[in-house]
Amino acid sequence: MSAVEIAGVTVEPGTRVNVSPTVSEAYTGDRTTLPMTVINGAGDGPRLFVTAAVHGDELNGTAVCGQLLDLVDPEHMRGVLIVVPIVNVLGAQVHSRYLPDRRDLNRSFPGTLGGSMASRLARLLMDEVVRGSDVGIDLHTAANRRTNAPQIRVDTDDRRATELAMEFGAPFVLHGPPRPGSLRAVAGEEGVPVLTYEAGEILRFEEEAIDIGVAGCQRIMAELDMIDEAPEADEPEFMASSRWMRAERGGLLSLHVSAGERVEEGQELWTTLGALGAERATSVAQEAGIVIGATTLPLVSPGDAVVHLGMLDGGDPFEDDPSEEEHGN
């Protein structure tokens, strides 16, 4: 294994180095840096990056990164692991999803050297972390006032990414085309498959979400032959589509289901109650599915998204893959 250079810092084989390239600076001139850890294994292997808090308030992934780093020994690892626990450092400082200029970093890739703050941060991550990597894992949670069941989102048109998604070992895998300007979309365009792990809610450390994330990252490292062993996992349930169920009536919300729960057609999902207690409206599932996300706010208006259902007609994520026909398997 040879030395690698990240952000101007050389990392020798069998070593671990913390690197902090400059992202921005305050009005006072104080530097704002992007802390990351680079582990260069003692043996040859691929390059994997793990990022968290691209949205500055999504913290479960930050804990995943910390625990993963505690488990990895460079002397017994092959390849290169780059871990960025808090990508949106400026948003995280004020507990915000966004950067101070209100831009969404995960719609700003690939970025430019002379653009907005978000664009410059995106470009730094692309240049120093994404380009040159073989695979990436991007750790997220649900948005504000929502929660997600632990799941991997992947574009099943990318066979390699789909194979890795199933190997990660989260309970659910959901097909989802990447959003323009997102890290997953732009990395994929450059030939770097990225798995998006979604679990839990903002501004929390949630044990289940973190444990699944850490074990999943280990499984991907084992699949890439970077480490020898990883925890075993049950095969995930694959869903080819999902949709949000929305409130028809406004009121006080009583949710009857929780994230990760399987529901049947006709099952009651929630009830809304008028502020004076006189009016009620109950919403039911129109088809069977799994609750992969839900609101955490007990107040709703008509049209508000309440329950995110993953559909159970996904079948095999590889069944229509043209490469199987070409290679006969």
mmCIF file of C-alpha atoms in Angstrom, residues 79-244:
data_model
loop_
_atom_site.group_PDB
_atom_site.id
_atom_site.type_symbol
_atom_site.label_atom_id
_atom_site.label_comp_id
_atom_site.label_asym_id
_atom_site.label_seq_id
_atom_site.Cartn_x
_atom_site.Cartn_y
_atom_site.Cartn_z
ATOM 1 C CA GLY A 79 -7.512 0.378 1.430
ATOM 2 C CA VAL A 80 -8.403 3.927 2.483
ATOM 3 C CA LEU A 81 -11.273 5.103 4.697
ATOM 4 C CA ILE A 82 -12.173 8.815 4.808
ATOM 5 C CA VAL A 83 -14.685 9.824 7.485
ATOM 6 C CA VAL A 84 -16.260 13.290 7.616
ATOM 7 C CA PRO A 85 -18.498 13.386 10.717
ATOM 8 C CA ILE A 86 -19.919 16.890 10.146
ATOM 9 C CA VAL A 87 -19.889 18.131 6.567
ATOM 10 C CA ASN A 88 -22.101 21.178 7.102
ATOM 11 C CA VAL A 89 -19.964 22.565 9.898
ATOM 12 C CA LEU A 90 -21.486 26.033 9.649
ATOM 13 C CA GLY A 91 -25.064 24.772 9.874
ATOM 14 C CA ALA A 92 -24.237 22.411 12.727
ATOM 15 C CA GLN A 93 -22.871 25.282 14.815
ATOM 16 C CA VAL A 94 -26.352 26.847 14.937
ATOM 17 C CA HIS A 95 -28.339 23.573 14.841
ATOM 18 C CA SER A 96 -29.588 24.316 11.316
ATOM 19 C CA ARG A 97 -30.246 22.105 8.303
ATOM 20 C CA TYR A 98 -28.943 24.872 6.057
ATOM 21 C CA LEU A 99 -25.850 26.986 5.685
ATOM 22 C CA PRO A 100 -25.911 30.588 6.968
ATOM 23 C CA ASP A 101 -26.868 31.771 3.449
ATOM 24 C CA ARG A 102 -29.961 29.477 3.693
ATOM 25 C CA ARG A 103 -28.753 27.230 0.890
ATOM 26 C CA ASP A 104 -29.229 23.468 1.070
ATOM 27 C CA LEU A 105 -25.775 21.902 0.759
ATOM 28 C CA ASN A 106 -27.298 18.698 -0.595
ATOM 29 C CA ARG A 107 -28.582 20.603 -3.643
ATOM 30 C CA SER A 108 -25.268 22.395 -4.269
ATOM 31 C CA PHE A 109 -22.994 19.688 -5.694
ATOM 32 C CA PRO A 110 -20.588 19.575 -7.501
ATOM 33 C CA GLY A 111 -19.972 23.172 -6.462
ATOM 34 C CA THR A 112 -17.472 25.747 -7.679
ATOM 35 C CA LEU A 113 -14.380 27.385 -6.254
ATOM 36 C CA GLY A 114 -15.763 30.897 -6.648
ATOM 37 C CA GLY A 115 -19.453 30.416 -5.908
ATOM 38 C CA SER A 116 -21.616 30.711 -2.809
ATOM 39 C CA MET A 117 -20.556 29.366 0.570
ATOM 40 C CA ALA A 118 -22.544 26.165 -0.105
ATOM 41 C CA SER A 119 -20.987 25.820 -3.554
ATOM 42 C CA ARG A 120 -17.464 26.204 -2.196
ATOM 43 C CA LEU A 121 -18.027 23.642 0.560
ATOM 44 C CA ALA A 122 -19.522 21.188 -1.948
ATOM 45 C CA ARG A 123 -16.524 21.646 -4.246
ATOM 46 C CA LEU A 124 -14.078 21.057 -1.396
ATOM 47 C CA LEU A 125 -15.809 17.797 -0.496
ATOM 48 C CA MET A 126 -15.888 16.688 -4.138
ATOM 49 C CA ASP A 127 -12.215 17.470 -4.738
ATOM 50 C CA GLU A 128 -10.756 16.081 -1.525
ATOM 51 C CA VAL A 129 -13.116 13.239 -0.594
ATOM 52 C CA VAL A 130 -15.437 12.052 -3.357
ATOM 53 C CA ARG A 131 -13.189 12.110 -6.419
ATOM 54 C CA GLY A 132 -10.781 9.207 -6.250
ATOM 55 C CA SER A 133 -13.098 7.152 -4.030
ATOM 56 C CA ASP A 134 -14.657 3.865 -5.105
ATOM 57 C CA VAL A 135 -17.773 3.913 -2.887
ATOM 58 C CA GLY A 136 -19.466 6.357 -0.526
ATOM 59 C CA ILE A 137 -21.955 6.187 2.359
ATOM 60 C CA ASP A 138 -23.889 9.375 3.144
ATOM 61 C CA LEU A 139 -25.656 9.387 6.530
ATOM 62 C CA HIS A 140 -28.906 11.318 7.033
ATOM 63 C CA THR A 141 -32.036 11.571 9.186
ATOM 64 C CA ALA A 142 -35.534 12.774 8.412
ATOM 65 C CA ALA A 143 -36.172 16.491 8.083
ATOM 66 C CA ASN A 144 -37.477 18.708 10.883
ATOM 67 C CA ARG A 145 -40.607 17.393 12.662
ATOM 68 C CA ARG A 146 -40.341 13.995 10.983
ATOM 69 C CA THR A 147 -38.730 10.650 11.716
ATOM 70 C CA ASN A 148 -37.518 7.863 9.439
ATOM 71 C CA ALA A 149 -37.262 4.129 9.996
ATOM 72 C CA PRO A 150 -33.682 2.959 9.311
ATOM 73 C CA GLN A 151 -33.433 2.537 5.538
ATOM 74 C CA ILE A 152 -31.102 2.744 2.576
ATOM 75 C CA ARG A 153 -32.137 4.785 -0.444
ATOM 76 C CA VAL A 154 -30.557 3.833 -3.720
ATOM 77 C CA ASP A 155 -31.079 4.189 -7.457
ATOM 78 C CA THR A 156 -31.638 0.606 -8.590
ATOM 79 C CA ASP A 157 -30.529 1.546 -12.106
ATOM 80 C CA ASP A 158 -27.034 1.360 -10.592
ATOM 81 C CA ARG A 159 -26.510 -2.355 -10.066
ATOM 82 C CA ARG A 160 -23.353 -2.041 -7.962
ATOM 83 C CA ALA A 161 -24.964 0.516 -5.666
ATOM 84 C CA THR A 162 -27.994 -1.761 -5.309
ATOM 85 C CA GLU A 163 -25.834 -4.750 -4.396
ATOM 86 C CA LEU A 164 -24.141 -2.686 -1.709
ATOM 87 C CA ALA A 165 -27.484 -1.345 -0.477
ATOM 88 C CA MET A 166 -28.734 -4.870 0.129
ATOM 89 C CA GLU A 167 -25.444 -5.756 1.830
ATOM 90 C CA PHE A 168 -25.607 -2.777 4.230
ATOM 91 C CA GLY A 169 -28.214 -4.595 6.299
ATOM 92 C CA ALA A 170 -30.680 -1.826 7.164
ATOM 93 C CA PRO A 171 -34.206 -3.205 7.652
ATOM 94 C CA PHE A 172 -35.473 -1.528 4.468
ATOM 95 C CA VAL A 173 -34.111 -0.609 1.036
ATOM 96 C CA LEU A 174 -36.075 1.931 -0.988
ATOM 97 C CA HIS A 175 -35.595 2.709 -4.654
ATOM 98 C CA GLY A 176 -35.198 6.447 -5.055
ATOM 99 C CA PRO A 177 -33.769 8.355 -8.026
ATOM 100 C CA PRO A 178 -31.194 10.861 -6.733
ATOM 101 C CA ARG A 179 -32.136 14.519 -6.510
ATOM 102 C CA PRO A 180 -30.293 16.912 -8.852
ATOM 103 C CA GLY A 181 -27.423 18.605 -7.062
ATOM 104 C CA SER A 182 -27.282 16.031 -4.275
ATOM 105 C CA LEU A 183 -24.074 14.322 -3.206
ATOM 106 C CA ARG A 184 -25.481 10.946 -4.286
ATOM 107 C CA ALA A 185 -26.471 12.201 -7.735
ATOM 108 C CA VAL A 186 -23.241 13.993 -8.592
ATOM 109 C CA ALA A 187 -20.965 11.271 -7.187
ATOM 110 C CA GLY A 188 -22.917 8.691 -9.193
ATOM 111 C CA GLU A 189 -22.420 10.724 -12.365
ATOM 112 C CA GLU A 190 -18.688 10.513 -11.726
ATOM 113 C CA GLY A 191 -18.807 6.742 -11.274
ATOM 114 C CA VAL A 192 -18.803 6.649 -7.466
ATOM 115 C CA PRO A 193 -21.841 4.751 -6.121
ATOM 116 C CA VAL A 194 -23.192 6.326 -2.924
ATOM 117 C CA LEU A 195 -25.621 4.796 -0.435
ATOM 118 C CA THR A 196 -27.905 7.180 1.449
ATOM 119 C CA TYR A 197 -28.712 5.919 4.945
ATOM 120 C CA GLU A 198 -31.788 7.548 6.501
ATOM 121 C CA ALA A 199 -32.669 6.930 10.142
ATOM 122 C CA GLY A 200 -34.318 8.777 12.997
ATOM 123 C CA GLU A 201 -34.876 12.494 13.447
ATOM 124 C CA ILE A 202 -32.865 15.685 13.734
ATOM 125 C CA LEU A 203 -30.890 16.917 16.749
ATOM 126 C CA ARG A 204 -30.928 13.502 18.440
ATOM 127 C CA PHE A 205 -28.600 10.596 19.110
ATOM 128 C CA GLU A 206 -30.844 7.527 18.726
ATOM 129 C CA GLU A 207 -29.309 4.218 19.738
ATOM 130 C CA GLU A 208 -31.063 1.956 17.225
ATOM 131 C CA ALA A 209 -30.357 4.253 14.275
ATOM 132 C CA ILE A 210 -26.715 4.567 15.293
ATOM 133 C CA ASP A 211 -26.174 0.845 15.905
ATOM 134 C CA ILE A 212 -27.664 -0.099 12.511
ATOM 135 C CA GLY A 213 -25.554 2.569 10.822
ATOM 136 C CA VAL A 214 -22.292 1.440 12.414
ATOM 137 C CA ALA A 215 -22.915 -2.226 11.599
ATOM 138 C CA GLY A 216 -23.935 -1.293 8.049
ATOM 139 C CA CYS A 217 -20.717 0.615 7.438
ATOM 140 C CA GLN A 218 -18.748 -2.373 8.738
ATOM 141 C CA ARG A 219 -20.628 -4.684 6.351
ATOM 142 C CA ILE A 220 -19.799 -2.457 3.400
ATOM 143 C CA MET A 221 -16.143 -2.451 4.431
ATOM 144 C CA ALA A 222 -16.204 -6.254 4.656
ATOM 145 C CA GLU A 223 -17.952 -6.504 1.275
ATOM 146 C CA LEU A 224 -15.169 -4.348 -0.202
ATOM 147 C CA ASP A 225 -12.578 -6.601 1.508
ATOM 148 C CA MET A 226 -11.275 -3.725 3.613
ATOM 149 C CA ILE A 227 -11.813 -5.658 6.863
ATOM 150 C CA ASP A 228 -12.182 -9.348 7.597
ATOM 151 C CA GLU A 229 -15.390 -9.490 9.645
ATOM 152 C CA ALA A 230 -18.645 -7.621 10.136
ATOM 153 C CA PRO A 231 -21.878 -8.262 12.053
ATOM 154 C CA GLU A 232 -24.442 -10.455 10.326
ATOM 155 C CA ALA A 233 -27.841 -9.049 9.342
ATOM 156 C CA ASP A 234 -31.202 -10.249 8.078
ATOM 157 C CA GLU A 235 -32.007 -9.615 4.436
ATOM 158 C CA PRO A 236 -33.708 -6.219 4.082
ATOM 159 C CA GLU A 237 -37.159 -5.679 2.642
ATOM 160 C CA PHE A 238 -37.017 -3.969 -0.741
ATOM 161 C CA MET A 239 -39.562 -1.355 -1.794
ATOM 162 C CA ALA A 240 -39.668 -0.047 -5.347
ATOM 163 C CA SER A 241 -41.866 2.942 -4.508
ATOM 164 C CA SER A 242 -43.326 4.987 -1.674
ATOM 165 C CA ARG A 243 -45.760 7.818 -1.144
ATOM 166 C CA TRP A 244 -46.744 10.258 1.562
#
